[in-house]
Amino acid sequence: MGPPVPATCVVLLALNAAVFPASITPEDYPADEADRTGSNDVIFDDYRGKGCVDDSGFVYKLGERFFPGHSNCPCECTEDGPVCDQPECPKIHPKCTKVEHNGCCPECKEVKNFCEYRGKTYKILEEFKPSPCEWCRCEPNNEVHCVVADCAVPECVNPVYEPEQCCPICKNGPNCFAAGTTIIPAGIEVKVDDCTICRCHTGTGGSRRSAYAGSA
């Protein structure tokens, strides 16, 4: 019997092939509805042709009247949107001191009932003197009416002005000039020198008053 024939062993090395998954696309995962629409977007109902929405989001039906936030005048809800009243408002009095805007038209709530004159205020029909020669009154039309005194010509050549008095006064009575600068009282004769006696003229006044001379 011959020698044994060695057995030939064939070793098969099984290579484990690495299994890689196929490319993944977003379609393989159902996206959340909020993610697809955008979580920051707010979807409002469309009320066009069905109603009107004011600034606060309140919905009004067609034909309903309401006051939108941007207007004090009433509006009516129509298929084309709000149609607001635009009345011709009356003019505000120029002396109105308090105006309210609560309604569709501004409304005067308080009219000026005083006068202003030289930085001061006076009541209606109040009389006052802004200066010694000026008398004024606050008229019902809020205007100040003043009268300035017309002083008569003083009967002396040296009148004086007293505080708080309008017209000058002759503190020493009527007088006139004689011999140039000499002042003599009216009503009496004054001897100004050995040959001249003076007396004031009557019917003249102020600095024009003078004396007439007679023989001594």
PDB file of C-alpha atoms in Angstrom, residues 6 54 80 87 96 106 169 173 178 185 187 195 200 207-208:
ATOM      1  CA  PRO A   6      -1.758  14.604   1.923  1.00  0.00           C
ATOM      2  CA  ASP A  54     -60.419  96.628  13.507  1.00  0.00           C
ATOM      3  CA  ASP A  80     -64.879  96.468  -0.035  1.00  0.00           C
ATOM      4  CA  PRO A  87     -68.486 114.973   7.962  1.00  0.00           C
ATOM      5  CA  CYS A  96     -61.526 128.174  22.583  1.00  0.00           C
ATOM      6  CA  PRO A 106     -63.565 118.108  17.669  1.00  0.00           C
ATOM      7  CA  ILE A 169     -51.061 170.258  38.505  1.00  0.00           C
ATOM      8  CA  GLY A 173     -51.907 178.083  41.788  1.00  0.00           C
ATOM      9  CA  ALA A 178     -43.187 188.544  33.887  1.00  0.00           C
ATOM     10  CA  PRO A 185     -49.166 184.738  40.669  1.00  0.00           C
ATOM     11  CA  GLY A 187     -55.040 187.706  39.956  1.00  0.00           C
ATOM     12  CA  CYS A 195     -41.712 201.846  36.616  1.00  0.00           C
ATOM     13  CA  CYS A 200     -51.185 187.840  34.289  1.00  0.00           C
ATOM     14  CA  SER A 207     -45.760 178.320  28.928  1.00  0.00           C
ATOM     15  CA  ARG A 208     -47.463 180.929  26.796  1.00  0.00           C
TER      16      ARG A 208
END
